[in-house]
mmCIF file of C-alpha atoms in Angstrom:
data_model
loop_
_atom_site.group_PDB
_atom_site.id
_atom_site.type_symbol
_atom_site.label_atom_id
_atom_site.label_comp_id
_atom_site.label_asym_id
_atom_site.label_seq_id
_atom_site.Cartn_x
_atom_site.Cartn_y
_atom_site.Cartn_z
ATOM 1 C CA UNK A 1 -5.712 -6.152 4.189
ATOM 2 C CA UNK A 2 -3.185 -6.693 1.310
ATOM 3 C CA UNK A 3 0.067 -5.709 0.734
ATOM 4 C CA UNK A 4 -1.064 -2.598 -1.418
ATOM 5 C CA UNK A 5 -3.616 -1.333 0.729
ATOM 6 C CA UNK A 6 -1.146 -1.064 3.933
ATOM 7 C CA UNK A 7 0.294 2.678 3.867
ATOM 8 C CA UNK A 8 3.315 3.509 2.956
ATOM 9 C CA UNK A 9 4.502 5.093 6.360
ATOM 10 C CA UNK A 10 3.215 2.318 8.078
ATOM 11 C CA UNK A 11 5.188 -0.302 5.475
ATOM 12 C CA UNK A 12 8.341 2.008 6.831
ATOM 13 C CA UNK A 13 7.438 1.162 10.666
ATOM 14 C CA UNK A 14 6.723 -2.499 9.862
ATOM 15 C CA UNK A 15 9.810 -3.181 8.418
ATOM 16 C CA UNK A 16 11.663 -1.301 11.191
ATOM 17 C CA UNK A 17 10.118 -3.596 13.656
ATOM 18 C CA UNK A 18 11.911 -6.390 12.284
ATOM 19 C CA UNK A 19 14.834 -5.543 12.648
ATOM 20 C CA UNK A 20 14.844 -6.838 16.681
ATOM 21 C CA UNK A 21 15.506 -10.240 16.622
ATOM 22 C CA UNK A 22 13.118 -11.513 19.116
ATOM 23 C CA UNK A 23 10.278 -9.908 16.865
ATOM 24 C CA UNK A 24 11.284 -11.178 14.093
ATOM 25 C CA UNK A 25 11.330 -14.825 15.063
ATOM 26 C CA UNK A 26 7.993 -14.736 16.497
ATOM 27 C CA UNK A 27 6.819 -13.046 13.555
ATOM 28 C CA UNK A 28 8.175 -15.495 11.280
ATOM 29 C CA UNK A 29 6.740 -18.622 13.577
ATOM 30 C CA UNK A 30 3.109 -17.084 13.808
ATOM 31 C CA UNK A 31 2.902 -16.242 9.673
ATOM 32 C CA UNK A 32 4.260 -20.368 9.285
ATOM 33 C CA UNK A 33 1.873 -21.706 11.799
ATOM 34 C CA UNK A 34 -1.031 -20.894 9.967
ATOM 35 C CA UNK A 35 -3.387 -20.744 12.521
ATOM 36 C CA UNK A 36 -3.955 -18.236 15.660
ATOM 37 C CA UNK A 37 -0.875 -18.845 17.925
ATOM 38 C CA UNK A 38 -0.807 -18.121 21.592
ATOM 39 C CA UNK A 39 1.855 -16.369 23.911
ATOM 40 C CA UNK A 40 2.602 -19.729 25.780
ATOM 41 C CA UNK A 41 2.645 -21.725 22.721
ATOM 42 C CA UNK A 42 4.792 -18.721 20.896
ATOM 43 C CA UNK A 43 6.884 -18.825 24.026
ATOM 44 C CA UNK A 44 7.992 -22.525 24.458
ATOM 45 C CA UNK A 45 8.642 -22.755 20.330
ATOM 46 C CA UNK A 46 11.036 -19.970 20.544
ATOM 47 C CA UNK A 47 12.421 -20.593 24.174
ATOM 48 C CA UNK A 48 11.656 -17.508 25.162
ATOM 49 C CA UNK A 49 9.960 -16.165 28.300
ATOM 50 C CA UNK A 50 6.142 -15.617 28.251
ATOM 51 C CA UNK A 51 7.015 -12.195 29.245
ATOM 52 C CA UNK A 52 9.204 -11.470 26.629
ATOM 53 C CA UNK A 53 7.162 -13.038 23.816
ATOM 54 C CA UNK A 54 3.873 -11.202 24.989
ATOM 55 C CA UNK A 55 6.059 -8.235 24.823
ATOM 56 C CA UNK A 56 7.193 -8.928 21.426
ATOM 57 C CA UNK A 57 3.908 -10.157 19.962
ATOM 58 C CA UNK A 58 1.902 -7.156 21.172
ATOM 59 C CA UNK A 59 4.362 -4.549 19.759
ATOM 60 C CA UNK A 60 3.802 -6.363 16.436
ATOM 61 C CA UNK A 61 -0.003 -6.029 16.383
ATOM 62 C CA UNK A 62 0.568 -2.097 17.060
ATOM 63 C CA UNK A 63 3.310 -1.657 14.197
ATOM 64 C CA UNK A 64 0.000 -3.611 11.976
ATOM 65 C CA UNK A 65 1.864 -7.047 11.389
ATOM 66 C CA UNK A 66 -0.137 -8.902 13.626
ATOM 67 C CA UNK A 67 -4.026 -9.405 14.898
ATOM 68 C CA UNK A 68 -5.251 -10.235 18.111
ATOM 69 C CA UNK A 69 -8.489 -12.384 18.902
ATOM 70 C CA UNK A 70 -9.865 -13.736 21.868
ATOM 71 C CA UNK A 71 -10.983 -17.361 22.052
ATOM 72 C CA UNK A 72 -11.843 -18.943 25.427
ATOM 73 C CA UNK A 73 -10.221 -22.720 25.953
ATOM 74 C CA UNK A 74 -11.399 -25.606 23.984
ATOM 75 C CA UNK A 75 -14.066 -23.292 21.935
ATOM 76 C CA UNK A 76 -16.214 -23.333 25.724
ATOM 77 C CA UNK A 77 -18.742 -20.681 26.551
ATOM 78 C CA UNK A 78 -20.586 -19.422 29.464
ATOM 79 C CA UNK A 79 -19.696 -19.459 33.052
ATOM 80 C CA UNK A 80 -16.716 -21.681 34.173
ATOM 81 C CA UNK A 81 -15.370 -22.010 30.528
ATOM 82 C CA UNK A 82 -12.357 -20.074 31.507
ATOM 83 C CA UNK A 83 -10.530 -17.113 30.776
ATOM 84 C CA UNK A 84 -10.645 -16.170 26.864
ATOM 85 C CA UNK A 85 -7.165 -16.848 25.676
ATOM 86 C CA UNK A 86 -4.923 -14.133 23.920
ATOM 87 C CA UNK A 87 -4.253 -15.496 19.738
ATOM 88 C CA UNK A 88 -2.749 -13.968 17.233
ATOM 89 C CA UNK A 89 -2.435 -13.814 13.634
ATOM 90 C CA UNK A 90 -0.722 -12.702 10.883
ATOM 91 C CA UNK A 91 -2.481 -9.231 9.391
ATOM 92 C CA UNK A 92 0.136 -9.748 5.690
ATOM 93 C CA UNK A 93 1.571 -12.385 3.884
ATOM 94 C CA UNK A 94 4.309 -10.252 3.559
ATOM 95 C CA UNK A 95 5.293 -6.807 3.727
ATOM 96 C CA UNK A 96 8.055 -4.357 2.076
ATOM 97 C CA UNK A 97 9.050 -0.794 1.851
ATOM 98 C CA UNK A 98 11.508 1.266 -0.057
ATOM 99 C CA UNK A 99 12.492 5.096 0.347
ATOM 100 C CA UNK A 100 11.367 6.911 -1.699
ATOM 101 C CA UNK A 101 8.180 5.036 -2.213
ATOM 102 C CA UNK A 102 7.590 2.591 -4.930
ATOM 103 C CA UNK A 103 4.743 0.538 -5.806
ATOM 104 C CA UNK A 104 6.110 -2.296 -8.293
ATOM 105 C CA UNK A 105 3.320 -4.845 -6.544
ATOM 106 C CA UNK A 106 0.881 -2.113 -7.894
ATOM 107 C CA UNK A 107 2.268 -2.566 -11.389
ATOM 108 C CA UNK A 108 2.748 -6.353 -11.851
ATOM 109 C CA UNK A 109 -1.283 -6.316 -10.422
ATOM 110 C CA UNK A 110 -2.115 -3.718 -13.611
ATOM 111 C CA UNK A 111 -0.246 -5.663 -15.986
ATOM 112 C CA UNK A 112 -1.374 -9.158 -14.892
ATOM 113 C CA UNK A 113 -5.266 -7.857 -15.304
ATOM 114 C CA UNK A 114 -4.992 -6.424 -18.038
ATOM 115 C CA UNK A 115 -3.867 -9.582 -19.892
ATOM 116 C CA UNK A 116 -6.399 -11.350 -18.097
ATOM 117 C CA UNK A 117 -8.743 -8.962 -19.502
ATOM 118 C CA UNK A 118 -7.383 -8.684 -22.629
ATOM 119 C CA UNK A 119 -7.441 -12.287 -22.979
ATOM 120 C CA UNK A 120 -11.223 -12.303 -22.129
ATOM 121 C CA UNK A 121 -12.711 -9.835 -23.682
ATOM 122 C CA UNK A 122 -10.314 -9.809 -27.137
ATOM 123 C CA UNK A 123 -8.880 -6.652 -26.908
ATOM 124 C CA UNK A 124 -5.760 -5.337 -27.115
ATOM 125 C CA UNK A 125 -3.695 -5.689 -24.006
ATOM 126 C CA UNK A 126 -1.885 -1.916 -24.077
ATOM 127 C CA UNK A 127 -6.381 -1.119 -23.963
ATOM 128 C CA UNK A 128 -7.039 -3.158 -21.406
ATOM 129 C CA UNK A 129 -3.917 -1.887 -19.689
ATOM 130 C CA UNK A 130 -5.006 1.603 -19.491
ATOM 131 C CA UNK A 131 -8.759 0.467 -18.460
ATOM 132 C CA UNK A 132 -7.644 -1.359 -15.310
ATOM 133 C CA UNK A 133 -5.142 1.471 -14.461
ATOM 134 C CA UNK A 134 -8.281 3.968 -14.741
ATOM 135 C CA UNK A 135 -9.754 1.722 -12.612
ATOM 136 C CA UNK A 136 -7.357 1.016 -9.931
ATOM 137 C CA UNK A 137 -7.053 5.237 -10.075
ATOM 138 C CA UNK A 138 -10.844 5.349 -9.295
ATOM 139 C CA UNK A 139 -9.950 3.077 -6.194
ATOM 140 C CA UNK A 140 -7.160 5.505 -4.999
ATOM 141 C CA UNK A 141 -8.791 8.994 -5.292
ATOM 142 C CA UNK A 142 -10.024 10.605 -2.367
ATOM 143 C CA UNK A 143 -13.449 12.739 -2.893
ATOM 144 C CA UNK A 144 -12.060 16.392 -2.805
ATOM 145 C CA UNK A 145 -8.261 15.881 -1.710
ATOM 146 C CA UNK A 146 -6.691 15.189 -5.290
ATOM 147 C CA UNK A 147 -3.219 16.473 -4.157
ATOM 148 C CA UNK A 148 -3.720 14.714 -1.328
ATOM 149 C CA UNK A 149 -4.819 10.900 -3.074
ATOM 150 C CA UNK A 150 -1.792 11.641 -4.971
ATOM 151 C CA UNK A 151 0.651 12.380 -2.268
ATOM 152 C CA UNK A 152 -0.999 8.565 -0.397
ATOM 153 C CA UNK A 153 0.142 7.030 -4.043
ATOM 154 C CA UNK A 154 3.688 7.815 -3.754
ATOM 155 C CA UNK A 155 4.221 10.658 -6.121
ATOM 156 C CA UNK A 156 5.021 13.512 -3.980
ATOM 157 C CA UNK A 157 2.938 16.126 -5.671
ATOM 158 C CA UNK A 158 4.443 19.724 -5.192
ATOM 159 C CA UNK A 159 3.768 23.052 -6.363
ATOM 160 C CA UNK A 160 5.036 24.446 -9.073
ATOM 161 C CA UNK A 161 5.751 28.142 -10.607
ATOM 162 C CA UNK A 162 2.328 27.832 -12.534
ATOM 163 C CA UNK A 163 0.034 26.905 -10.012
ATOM 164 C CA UNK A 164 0.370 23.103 -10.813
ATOM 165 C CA UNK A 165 2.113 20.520 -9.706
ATOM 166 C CA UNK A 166 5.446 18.825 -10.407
ATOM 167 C CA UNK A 167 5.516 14.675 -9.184
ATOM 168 C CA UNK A 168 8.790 14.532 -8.056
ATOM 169 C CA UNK A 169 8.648 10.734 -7.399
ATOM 170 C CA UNK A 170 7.346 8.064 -9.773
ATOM 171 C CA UNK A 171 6.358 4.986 -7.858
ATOM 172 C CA UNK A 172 6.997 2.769 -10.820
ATOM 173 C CA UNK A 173 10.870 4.511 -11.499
ATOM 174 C CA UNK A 174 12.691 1.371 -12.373
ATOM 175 C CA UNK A 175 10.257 -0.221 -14.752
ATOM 176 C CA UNK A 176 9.647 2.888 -16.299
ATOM 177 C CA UNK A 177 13.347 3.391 -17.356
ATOM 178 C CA UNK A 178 13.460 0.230 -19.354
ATOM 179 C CA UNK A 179 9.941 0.362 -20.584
ATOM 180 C CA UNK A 180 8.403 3.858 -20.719
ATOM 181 C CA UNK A 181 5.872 3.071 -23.601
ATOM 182 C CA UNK A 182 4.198 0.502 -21.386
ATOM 183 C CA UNK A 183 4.318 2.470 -17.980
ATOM 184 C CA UNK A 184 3.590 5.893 -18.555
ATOM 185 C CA UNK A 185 0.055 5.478 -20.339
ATOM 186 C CA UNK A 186 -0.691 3.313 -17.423
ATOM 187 C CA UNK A 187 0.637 5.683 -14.890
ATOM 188 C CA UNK A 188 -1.116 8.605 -16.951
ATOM 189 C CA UNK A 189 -4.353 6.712 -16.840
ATOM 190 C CA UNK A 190 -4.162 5.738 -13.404
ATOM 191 C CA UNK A 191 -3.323 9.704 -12.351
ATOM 192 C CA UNK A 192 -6.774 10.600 -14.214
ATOM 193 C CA UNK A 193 -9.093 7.897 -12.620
ATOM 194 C CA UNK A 194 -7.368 9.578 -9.400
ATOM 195 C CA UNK A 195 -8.684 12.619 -10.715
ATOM 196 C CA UNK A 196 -11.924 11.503 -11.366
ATOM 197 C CA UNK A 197 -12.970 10.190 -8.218
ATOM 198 C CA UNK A 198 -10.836 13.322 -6.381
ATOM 199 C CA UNK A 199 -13.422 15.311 -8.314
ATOM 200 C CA UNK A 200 -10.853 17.196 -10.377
ATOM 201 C CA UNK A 201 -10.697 17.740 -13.592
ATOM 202 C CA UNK A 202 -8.572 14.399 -15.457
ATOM 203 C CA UNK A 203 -7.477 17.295 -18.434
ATOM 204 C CA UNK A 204 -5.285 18.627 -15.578
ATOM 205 C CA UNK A 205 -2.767 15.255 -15.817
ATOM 206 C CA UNK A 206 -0.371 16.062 -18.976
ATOM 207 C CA UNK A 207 2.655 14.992 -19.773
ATOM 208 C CA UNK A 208 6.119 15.677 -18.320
ATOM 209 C CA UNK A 209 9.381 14.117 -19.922
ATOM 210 C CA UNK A 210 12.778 15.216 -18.224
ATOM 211 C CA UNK A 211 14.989 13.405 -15.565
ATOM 212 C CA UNK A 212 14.510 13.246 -11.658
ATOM 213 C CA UNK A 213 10.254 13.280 -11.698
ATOM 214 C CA UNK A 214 7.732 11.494 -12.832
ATOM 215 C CA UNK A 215 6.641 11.687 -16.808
ATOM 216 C CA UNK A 216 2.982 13.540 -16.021
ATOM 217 C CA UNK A 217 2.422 16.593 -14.032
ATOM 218 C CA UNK A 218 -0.533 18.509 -12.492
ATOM 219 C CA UNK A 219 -2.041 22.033 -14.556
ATOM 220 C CA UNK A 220 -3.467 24.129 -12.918
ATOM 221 C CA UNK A 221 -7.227 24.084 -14.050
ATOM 222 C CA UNK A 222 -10.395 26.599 -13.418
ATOM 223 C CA UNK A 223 -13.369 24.218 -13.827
ATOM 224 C CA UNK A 224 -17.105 26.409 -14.975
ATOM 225 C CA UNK A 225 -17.498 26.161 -11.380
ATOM 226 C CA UNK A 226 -14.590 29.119 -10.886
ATOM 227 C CA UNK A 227 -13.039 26.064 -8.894
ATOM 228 C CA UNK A 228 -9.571 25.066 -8.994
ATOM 229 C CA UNK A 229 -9.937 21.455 -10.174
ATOM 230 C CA UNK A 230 -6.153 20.971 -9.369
ATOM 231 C CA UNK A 231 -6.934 21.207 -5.357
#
């Protein structure tokens, strides 16, 4: 699992485990050994008890830093091989969070494809910019929750007076300030491949300038179904 694909919520509770020092050391020694580590070995490195650092490791595979794997001694099997031993490993490379939710690794992953892409197929990078983000928005979308794909992106989708929906967060807010030509297309196009894979109408995205939200926001749209595409 990568950095991007680890929820938001769950970023939150990672980085909150951290914060006990204990944790965090083993943490640290497990993602630098690069190899399955066991409690003993985890243990004696850190001078810890085995109590303490089975304690410690365990809560980290249940906040999703770590992964546990069974592996009798000495690669053995069958009878009298021993006891599988406890390992564990690192589930990220690294993991952050910030309130309210951003998603800059998102962005700097757009932008470096799309001048990959640009550069390979001879087109204009602000293209292949929007392409990838449509893309990446096709990823994201959730068959039939639109509002919902939206709200697991970061941009807080709530109703408005119109039957729409105002984005009250943008999860690209800094870059955006200092380069709004670049990130709202991409944002735009990556809110319509959303759409598209939601099964909502992609019309319904439109723009939104003004302070304290992000720059599109959600119509409300009756597809020739008599559906509300903005569901």
């Amino acid at each position: 699992m990568g950095a991007t694909d680890f929820p938001w919520i769950r970023k939150i509770a990672a980085v909150a485990s951290l914060g006990e020092e204990n944790r965090r050391a083993l943490y640290q020694y497990v993602l630098a050994s690069g190899e399955a580590v066991g409690r003993d070995q985890a243990a004696t490195a850190l001078g810890l008890s085995r109590s303490t650092a089975s304690f410690h490791l365990d809560r980290l595979v249940d906040d999703g830093l770590l992964r546990a794997e069974f592996k009798r001694p000495g690669g053995k099997t069958g009878p009298g091989s021993g006891r599988p031993a406890k390992l564990y490993r690192p589930t990220l490379d690294e993991v952050g969070a910030s309130v309210p939710q951003r998603s800059y690794d998102l962005a700097g992953h757009l932008m470096a494809s799309a001048i990959a892409h640009s550069a390979a197929e001879g087109v204009p990078v602000s293209h292949a910019l929007l392409d990838v983000a449509d893309a990446s928005g096709r990823e994201a979308g959730r068959s039939g929750d639109f509002i919902g794909a939206l709200a697991d992106c970061g941009y807080q989708p709530t109703p408005d007076d119109a039957g729409g929906y105002r984005l009250l967060n943008c999860p690209f807010h800094r870059l955006s300030r200092d380069h709004s030509e670049v990130v709202c297309p991409m944002s735009g196009a990556f809110l319509r491949g959303v759409a598209v894979t939601s099964g909502a109408d992609p019309s319904t995205v439109v723009g939104d300038t003004g302070p304290g939200h992000c720059c599109a926001r959600i119509t409300r749209h009756i597809d020739d179904s008599g559906h509300d595409a903005a569901r």
